[in-house]
Structures are given as structure tokens and as C-alpha cells.
Amino acid sequence: MAYELHYWPSIQGRGEFVRLALEAAGADYVDVAREPGGMKEMQSYWSDESVQRPPFACPFLVDGKRVIGHTALILHYLGPKLGLVGAREADRLWTHEIQLTTTDFIVEVHDVHHPVGTSLYYEDQKPEALRRAQAFRSERMPKYLRWFETILERNPKNKAGSMPHLVGGKLSYVDLSLFQIVEGLRYAFPKASAKVLKKTPLVLAVHGGVARHKQIAAYLASDRRIAFNSQGIFRHYPELDG
Ligand SMILES: N[C@@H](CCC(=O)N[C@@H](CS)C(=O)NCC(=O)O)C(=O)O
């Protein structure tokens, strides 16, 4: 039975981290809300009182009777099934820890343009966004990217001349997530991210390796890949870059 991914149909957002894993593995899945009637179906998980364990928000994955929310948990669940995580418990936990850190980073990326409230317009919180962006560019984005670079440097399985990986010697779902982070930062903060990424060659090597992955390259060229836009998590407001 096909996996069902439930996520907003017009943005990459957090759903993209799951899409990339499903696509890399060539998994059979339906992007439910992008199908006719799909939004209603997704919303039924919140409105239908017979759903005993409704997820708080999307993305959520439906696999038969299982309904699993939270991006990092979905990937923790899918990782072994899709062959996108190491078999050892230590590797699974470390991979999950990296994904949870990605979740934290994504919240900070989002809060640059919405530092006061998610339900308010960007235009109504612009002075705060400008302040938040300054700290994000000078402290938080470099700190996260440097951490990714450090763990790539310390992975003993990484060898010069081949694509590095965050965990062990094989592609895992966190490599795909790091690819998405680089894509998003380059879109939202082209100037600021270029300065930081210049100093993180291994992060760039992961990005390049994932972009060349056969299934991912096909996905990126397809209309299943939604373009970045001004509704997603990564938004390009030139005044927030620099
Ligand atoms: N921690 C959750 C966050 C989920 C989340 O914030 N989803 C957003 C879309 S990207 C949403 O629809 N939120 C609705 C809400 O918070 O009310 C995850 O990483 O999946």
C-alpha cells in the first residue's frame, strides 16, 4: 500500500524533508493534499472525531492504520523502511538527533520572518524581523552550519574525493535534509548564506552529492518539486539578507 504524505499542497515547507526521503528511495507514495479532494481528506484527520490520535499539525504520514506526525519522527519511522538510516541503534539515534537539530534550525529560519506571531502578516512585524534577521545571519546560521561541517569532519567514514555523509558511509535521510537546508538558505538569504557556505566545504559537498543522486535529480526536474515561494518557511525578503 502506498504511503500517504499529508502536507500543504503549495509549499515545500516541512513536508519537503519527507518528500525528499520518499523520492530518494523511489517509494510508492501519494502527496494527498495535492490530489483532487485531498485537502478535505487531510483536514478530516483534525475534524473527524473518530480519529483517536490526531496529529497536531502537518506534515503527517499515514501508513495503513498508523498516523505519524512531526517531520523528524516521520523520518525516524521511514528511515529503516526506505534504507535511509544505518542499522545500528547508535546510528539511528544519532541520525534522529541530527534531524531534531534540523527541526530546531527550521523553527529559527521561520521565526526570522515571523518573530512575533505566526498568525500576523510579515508586514506587521517587520522591525522585529529586521532585528531577528541580523542575529540569525551573524550568529545562528553560522553556528548551525559550522556544526554540520564539524560532524561531517568527524565522521570517520568520510574520505577525501567522495561524497561525504553525516552518518556512516551511506546516504541517510539527514543528508537529504541538509541538502534542503542549503537549497532553502540560498533562496532566502543568498548573500548571507554564500559567506557562511564558503567556509563549510563538506556541507557543500553533501549538497552537490544529493543533487546528483539519480532519483533526486529526476525529482528536482519534475513538477512534483514545488518552487520556493513567499508562503513557505524559506522566504526571500531582500531586506532580511545581507
Ligand atoms: N514540529 C513539527 C511542526 C509542524 C508544523 O509547525 N507544521 C506547520 C506547517 S509547516 C503547520 O501547519 N502548523 C500549524 C500550527 O502550528 O497551527 C514538525 O517538525 O513537523
mmCIF file of C-alpha atoms and ligand atoms in Angstrom:
data_model
loop_
_atom_site.group_PDB
_atom_site.id
_atom_site.type_symbol
_atom_site.label_atom_id
_atom_site.label_comp_id
_atom_site.label_asym_id
_atom_site.label_seq_id
_atom_site.Cartn_x
_atom_site.Cartn_y
_atom_site.Cartn_z
ATOM 1 C CA MET A 1 0.000 0.000 0.000
ATOM 2 C CA ALA A 2 1.276 3.463 -0.875
ATOM 3 C CA TYR A 3 2.429 5.761 1.914
ATOM 4 C CA GLU A 4 0.239 8.832 2.289
ATOM 5 C CA LEU A 5 2.014 12.116 2.921
ATOM 6 C CA HIS A 6 -0.304 14.830 4.196
ATOM 7 C CA TYR A 7 1.027 18.362 3.793
ATOM 8 C CA TRP A 8 0.029 21.781 2.424
ATOM 9 C CA PRO A 9 -0.164 21.459 -1.361
ATOM 10 C CA SER A 10 1.507 24.702 -2.472
ATOM 11 C CA ILE A 11 4.696 24.951 -0.419
ATOM 12 C CA GLN A 12 7.813 22.867 0.120
ATOM 13 C CA GLY A 13 7.783 23.635 3.839
ATOM 14 C CA ARG A 14 8.436 20.866 6.322
ATOM 15 C CA GLY A 15 6.777 18.339 4.021
ATOM 16 C CA GLU A 16 9.752 18.617 1.686
ATOM 17 C CA PHE A 17 12.053 16.798 4.101
ATOM 18 C CA VAL A 18 9.716 13.805 3.889
ATOM 19 C CA ARG A 19 9.185 14.123 0.125
ATOM 20 C CA LEU A 20 12.950 14.009 -0.439
ATOM 21 C CA ALA A 21 13.267 10.760 1.530
ATOM 22 C CA LEU A 22 10.349 9.121 -0.288
ATOM 23 C CA GLU A 23 11.679 10.278 -3.654
ATOM 24 C CA ALA A 24 15.286 9.213 -2.998
ATOM 25 C CA ALA A 25 14.095 5.716 -2.133
ATOM 26 C CA GLY A 26 11.709 5.534 -5.102
ATOM 27 C CA ALA A 27 8.906 4.778 -2.621
ATOM 28 C CA ASP A 28 5.292 4.449 -3.631
ATOM 29 C CA TYR A 29 3.534 7.451 -2.062
ATOM 30 C CA VAL A 30 0.637 9.836 -2.550
ATOM 31 C CA ASP A 31 1.017 13.540 -1.778
ATOM 32 C CA VAL A 32 -2.573 13.558 -0.568
ATOM 33 C CA ALA A 33 -3.461 17.259 -0.430
ATOM 34 C CA ARG A 34 -2.211 17.748 -3.996
ATOM 35 C CA GLU A 35 -4.764 15.255 -5.311
ATOM 36 C CA PRO A 36 -8.373 16.249 -6.124
ATOM 37 C CA GLY A 37 -10.317 16.311 -2.851
ATOM 38 C CA GLY A 38 -7.084 15.814 -0.958
ATOM 39 C CA MET A 39 -7.258 18.936 1.211
ATOM 40 C CA LYS A 40 -10.572 17.752 2.583
ATOM 41 C CA GLU A 41 -9.094 14.357 3.262
ATOM 42 C CA MET A 42 -6.127 15.864 5.117
ATOM 43 C CA GLN A 43 -8.393 18.086 7.174
ATOM 44 C CA SER A 44 -10.598 15.158 8.115
ATOM 45 C CA TYR A 45 -7.771 13.947 10.373
ATOM 46 C CA TRP A 46 -8.406 17.051 12.501
ATOM 47 C CA SER A 47 -12.182 17.329 12.153
ATOM 48 C CA ASP A 48 -13.248 13.698 12.299
ATOM 49 C CA GLU A 49 -13.892 12.682 15.896
ATOM 50 C CA SER A 50 -13.290 9.041 15.107
ATOM 51 C CA VAL A 51 -9.560 9.732 14.650
ATOM 52 C CA GLN A 52 -8.242 8.708 18.048
ATOM 53 C CA ARG A 53 -4.734 10.092 17.646
ATOM 54 C CA PRO A 54 -4.985 13.213 15.518
ATOM 55 C CA PRO A 55 -1.646 14.843 14.730
ATOM 56 C CA PHE A 56 -1.267 18.439 15.933
ATOM 57 C CA ALA A 57 -0.145 19.698 12.526
ATOM 58 C CA CYS A 58 1.071 18.564 9.133
ATOM 59 C CA PRO A 59 3.238 17.025 7.831
ATOM 60 C CA PHE A 60 1.917 13.680 8.910
ATOM 61 C CA LEU A 61 2.295 10.285 7.336
ATOM 62 C CA VAL A 62 -0.391 7.650 7.062
ATOM 63 C CA ASP A 63 0.856 4.088 6.682
ATOM 64 C CA GLY A 64 -2.113 1.739 6.890
ATOM 65 C CA LYS A 65 -3.645 2.354 10.317
ATOM 66 C CA ARG A 66 -0.642 4.354 11.568
ATOM 67 C CA VAL A 67 -0.796 8.130 11.636
ATOM 68 C CA ILE A 68 2.555 9.730 12.442
ATOM 69 C CA GLY A 69 3.162 13.454 12.907
ATOM 70 C CA HIS A 70 6.347 15.553 13.266
ATOM 71 C CA THR A 71 8.878 15.635 10.452
ATOM 72 C CA ALA A 72 11.716 14.123 12.483
ATOM 73 C CA LEU A 73 9.535 11.305 13.788
ATOM 74 C CA ILE A 74 8.203 10.519 10.318
ATOM 75 C CA LEU A 75 11.783 10.203 9.076
ATOM 76 C CA HIS A 76 12.787 8.135 12.110
ATOM 77 C CA TYR A 77 9.917 5.783 11.211
ATOM 78 C CA LEU A 78 10.596 5.707 7.478
ATOM 79 C CA GLY A 79 14.400 5.553 7.675
ATOM 80 C CA PRO A 80 14.757 1.766 8.115
ATOM 81 C CA LYS A 81 11.904 1.010 5.720
ATOM 82 C CA LEU A 82 13.435 3.141 2.962
ATOM 83 C CA GLY A 83 17.045 2.086 3.620
ATOM 84 C CA LEU A 84 17.921 5.647 4.589
ATOM 85 C CA VAL A 85 19.429 5.088 8.037
ATOM 86 C CA GLY A 86 22.114 2.820 9.492
ATOM 87 C CA ALA A 87 21.037 -0.461 11.105
ATOM 88 C CA ARG A 88 22.818 0.072 14.459
ATOM 89 C CA GLU A 89 20.813 1.678 17.253
ATOM 90 C CA ALA A 90 23.625 4.156 17.880
ATOM 91 C CA ASP A 91 23.437 5.278 14.246
ATOM 92 C CA ARG A 92 19.635 5.519 14.283
ATOM 93 C CA LEU A 93 19.709 7.662 17.409
ATOM 94 C CA TRP A 94 22.482 9.921 16.130
ATOM 95 C CA THR A 95 20.609 10.345 12.830
ATOM 96 C CA HIS A 96 17.448 11.225 14.752
ATOM 97 C CA GLU A 97 19.387 13.718 16.880
ATOM 98 C CA ILE A 98 20.685 15.431 13.743
ATOM 99 C CA GLN A 99 17.143 15.586 12.329
ATOM 100 C CA LEU A 100 15.805 17.060 15.578
ATOM 101 C CA THR A 101 18.503 19.728 15.376
ATOM 102 C CA THR A 102 17.330 20.399 11.834
ATOM 103 C CA THR A 103 13.813 20.856 13.234
ATOM 104 C CA ASP A 104 15.177 23.481 15.654
ATOM 105 C CA PHE A 105 17.023 25.239 12.855
ATOM 106 C CA ILE A 106 13.888 25.323 10.691
ATOM 107 C CA VAL A 107 11.945 26.977 13.517
ATOM 108 C CA GLU A 108 14.634 29.671 13.668
ATOM 109 C CA VAL A 109 14.532 30.159 9.888
ATOM 110 C CA HIS A 110 10.765 30.585 10.097
ATOM 111 C CA ASP A 111 10.994 32.976 13.034
ATOM 112 C CA VAL A 112 13.236 35.350 11.078
ATOM 113 C CA HIS A 113 10.221 36.492 9.036
ATOM 114 C CA HIS A 114 7.650 35.794 11.788
ATOM 115 C CA PRO A 115 9.399 36.696 15.065
ATOM 116 C CA VAL A 116 6.280 37.966 16.843
ATOM 117 C CA GLY A 117 3.444 35.718 15.715
ATOM 118 C CA THR A 118 2.682 33.144 13.040
ATOM 119 C CA SER A 119 -0.834 34.497 12.545
ATOM 120 C CA LEU A 120 0.369 38.074 11.901
ATOM 121 C CA TYR A 121 1.436 39.365 8.474
ATOM 122 C CA TYR A 122 5.156 39.797 7.862
ATOM 123 C CA GLU A 123 4.490 43.494 7.174
ATOM 124 C CA ASP A 124 3.109 43.859 10.719
ATOM 125 C CA GLN A 125 6.300 42.570 12.324
ATOM 126 C CA LYS A 126 8.933 43.979 10.004
ATOM 127 C CA PRO A 127 11.004 45.940 12.565
ATOM 128 C CA GLU A 128 11.282 42.820 14.740
ATOM 129 C CA ALA A 129 12.065 40.697 11.672
ATOM 130 C CA LEU A 130 14.904 43.043 10.722
ATOM 131 C CA ARG A 131 16.440 42.680 14.197
ATOM 132 C CA ARG A 132 15.918 38.939 14.239
ATOM 133 C CA ALA A 133 17.464 38.569 10.769
ATOM 134 C CA GLN A 134 20.597 40.378 11.858
ATOM 135 C CA ALA A 135 21.196 37.920 14.709
ATOM 136 C CA PHE A 136 20.241 34.975 12.503
ATOM 137 C CA ARG A 137 22.747 35.954 9.816
ATOM 138 C CA SER A 138 25.614 36.776 12.131
ATOM 139 C CA GLU A 139 25.189 34.088 14.829
ATOM 140 C CA ARG A 140 22.594 31.376 14.374
ATOM 141 C CA MET A 141 23.003 30.366 10.707
ATOM 142 C CA PRO A 142 26.837 30.201 11.042
ATOM 143 C CA LYS A 143 26.551 28.220 14.281
ATOM 144 C CA TYR A 144 24.248 25.571 12.776
ATOM 145 C CA LEU A 145 26.220 25.274 9.526
ATOM 146 C CA ARG A 146 29.517 25.049 11.393
ATOM 147 C CA TRP A 147 28.053 22.232 13.488
ATOM 148 C CA PHE A 148 27.058 20.322 10.354
ATOM 149 C CA GLU A 149 30.582 20.879 8.990
ATOM 150 C CA THR A 150 32.134 19.620 12.238
ATOM 151 C CA ILE A 151 30.136 16.416 12.335
ATOM 152 C CA LEU A 152 30.990 15.780 8.691
ATOM 153 C CA GLU A 153 34.692 16.305 9.523
ATOM 154 C CA ARG A 154 34.448 13.920 12.466
ATOM 155 C CA ASN A 155 32.646 11.110 10.636
ATOM 156 C CA PRO A 156 35.493 8.579 10.244
ATOM 157 C CA LYS A 157 33.794 7.019 7.200
ATOM 158 C CA ASN A 158 34.215 10.195 5.133
ATOM 159 C CA LYS A 159 37.121 10.066 2.706
ATOM 160 C CA ALA A 160 38.569 12.787 0.516
ATOM 161 C CA GLY A 161 37.377 12.595 -3.059
ATOM 162 C CA SER A 162 33.973 11.012 -2.470
ATOM 163 C CA MET A 163 30.638 12.400 -1.303
ATOM 164 C CA PRO A 164 30.687 12.847 2.479
ATOM 165 C CA HIS A 165 27.788 11.684 4.666
ATOM 166 C CA LEU A 166 26.554 12.884 8.020
ATOM 167 C CA VAL A 167 26.289 9.374 9.471
ATOM 168 C CA GLY A 168 28.335 6.320 8.468
ATOM 169 C CA GLY A 169 29.351 5.655 4.896
ATOM 170 C CA LYS A 170 25.953 5.691 3.177
ATOM 171 C CA LEU A 171 23.268 8.178 2.236
ATOM 172 C CA SER A 172 20.790 8.739 5.056
ATOM 173 C CA TYR A 173 17.733 10.947 5.374
ATOM 174 C CA VAL A 174 19.710 13.644 7.191
ATOM 175 C CA ASP A 175 21.953 14.118 4.137
ATOM 176 C CA LEU A 176 18.771 14.845 2.173
ATOM 177 C CA SER A 177 17.644 17.299 4.850
ATOM 178 C CA LEU A 178 21.000 19.072 4.773
ATOM 179 C CA PHE A 179 20.622 19.397 1.004
ATOM 180 C CA GLN A 180 17.245 21.044 1.568
ATOM 181 C CA ILE A 181 18.681 23.421 4.164
ATOM 182 C CA VAL A 182 21.352 24.600 1.711
ATOM 183 C CA GLU A 183 18.743 24.997 -1.046
ATOM 184 C CA GLY A 184 16.470 26.984 1.250
ATOM 185 C CA LEU A 185 19.183 29.230 2.681
ATOM 186 C CA ARG A 186 20.486 30.012 -0.792
ATOM 187 C CA TYR A 187 16.981 31.021 -1.845
ATOM 188 C CA ALA A 188 16.084 33.038 1.258
ATOM 189 C CA PHE A 189 19.458 34.540 2.171
ATOM 190 C CA PRO A 190 21.611 34.391 -0.988
ATOM 191 C CA LYS A 191 24.179 36.913 0.261
ATOM 192 C CA ALA A 192 24.467 35.822 3.876
ATOM 193 C CA SER A 193 24.467 32.090 3.106
ATOM 194 C CA ALA A 194 27.198 32.489 0.455
ATOM 195 C CA LYS A 195 29.513 33.996 3.102
ATOM 196 C CA VAL A 196 28.969 31.114 5.515
ATOM 197 C CA LEU A 197 28.910 28.288 2.961
ATOM 198 C CA LYS A 198 32.311 29.429 1.662
ATOM 199 C CA LYS A 199 33.677 28.123 4.955
ATOM 200 C CA THR A 200 31.757 24.821 5.008
ATOM 201 C CA PRO A 201 33.100 22.800 2.047
ATOM 202 C CA LEU A 202 31.830 19.459 3.325
ATOM 203 C CA VAL A 203 28.283 20.794 3.695
ATOM 204 C CA LEU A 204 28.520 21.934 0.071
ATOM 205 C CA ALA A 205 29.865 18.535 -0.965
ATOM 206 C CA VAL A 206 26.823 16.831 0.621
ATOM 207 C CA HIS A 207 24.558 19.266 -1.219
ATOM 208 C CA GLY A 208 26.276 18.535 -4.533
ATOM 209 C CA GLY A 209 26.212 14.776 -3.990
ATOM 210 C CA VAL A 210 22.484 14.754 -3.179
ATOM 211 C CA ALA A 211 21.713 16.957 -6.199
ATOM 212 C CA ARG A 212 23.463 14.359 -8.406
ATOM 213 C CA HIS A 213 21.599 11.400 -6.847
ATOM 214 C CA LYS A 214 19.668 9.824 -9.735
ATOM 215 C CA GLN A 215 16.213 9.786 -8.118
ATOM 216 C CA ILE A 216 16.647 13.191 -6.528
ATOM 217 C CA ALA A 217 17.851 14.764 -9.784
ATOM 218 C CA ALA A 218 14.756 13.365 -11.530
ATOM 219 C CA TYR A 219 12.517 14.645 -8.732
ATOM 220 C CA LEU A 220 14.032 18.146 -8.810
ATOM 221 C CA ALA A 221 13.424 18.330 -12.552
ATOM 222 C CA SER A 222 9.805 17.181 -12.195
ATOM 223 C CA ASP A 223 6.664 19.151 -11.422
ATOM 224 C CA ARG A 224 6.396 17.276 -8.133
ATOM 225 C CA ARG A 225 9.056 19.669 -6.784
ATOM 226 C CA ILE A 226 7.206 22.850 -5.795
ATOM 227 C CA ALA A 227 9.185 26.061 -6.355
ATOM 228 C CA PHE A 228 10.210 28.156 -3.338
ATOM 229 C CA ASN A 229 7.712 30.967 -2.796
ATOM 230 C CA SER A 230 6.637 33.642 -0.334
ATOM 231 C CA GLN A 231 4.349 31.349 1.666
ATOM 232 C CA GLY A 232 6.894 28.752 2.685
ATOM 233 C CA ILE A 233 9.399 28.563 5.513
ATOM 234 C CA PHE A 234 12.299 29.796 3.383
ATOM 235 C CA ARG A 235 11.202 33.218 2.087
ATOM 236 C CA HIS A 236 13.278 35.732 0.217
ATOM 237 C CA TYR A 237 12.828 39.229 1.592
ATOM 238 C CA PRO A 238 15.890 41.163 0.324
ATOM 239 C CA GLU A 239 15.831 43.464 3.371
ATOM 240 C CA LEU A 240 16.408 40.453 5.656
ATOM 241 C CA ASP A 241 19.522 39.354 3.749
ATOM 242 C CA GLY A 242 22.928 40.998 3.687
HETATM 243 N N1 LIG B 1 7.393 20.125 14.893
HETATM 244 C C1 LIG B 1 6.521 19.909 13.757
HETATM 245 C C2 LIG B 1 5.961 21.271 13.336
HETATM 246 C C3 LIG B 1 4.778 21.134 12.424
HETATM 247 C C4 LIG B 1 4.311 22.480 11.925
HETATM 248 O O1 LIG B 1 4.579 23.530 12.514
HETATM 249 N N2 LIG B 1 3.587 22.446 10.796
HETATM 250 C C5 LIG B 1 3.115 23.674 10.178
HETATM 251 C C6 LIG B 1 3.275 23.619 8.697
HETATM 252 S S1 LIG B 1 4.983 23.570 8.243
HETATM 253 C C7 LIG B 1 1.644 23.838 10.483
HETATM 254 O O2 LIG B 1 0.798 23.537 9.670
HETATM 255 N N3 LIG B 1 1.347 24.339 11.669
HETATM 256 C C8 LIG B 1 0.023 24.619 12.100
HETATM 257 C C9 LIG B 1 0.023 25.165 13.502
HETATM 258 O O3 LIG B 1 1.087 25.214 14.140
HETATM 259 O O4 LIG B 1 -1.049 25.572 13.948
HETATM 260 C C10 LIG B 1 7.326 19.262 12.613
HETATM 261 O O5 LIG B 1 8.560 19.418 12.603
HETATM 262 O O6 LIG B 1 6.744 18.596 11.752
#
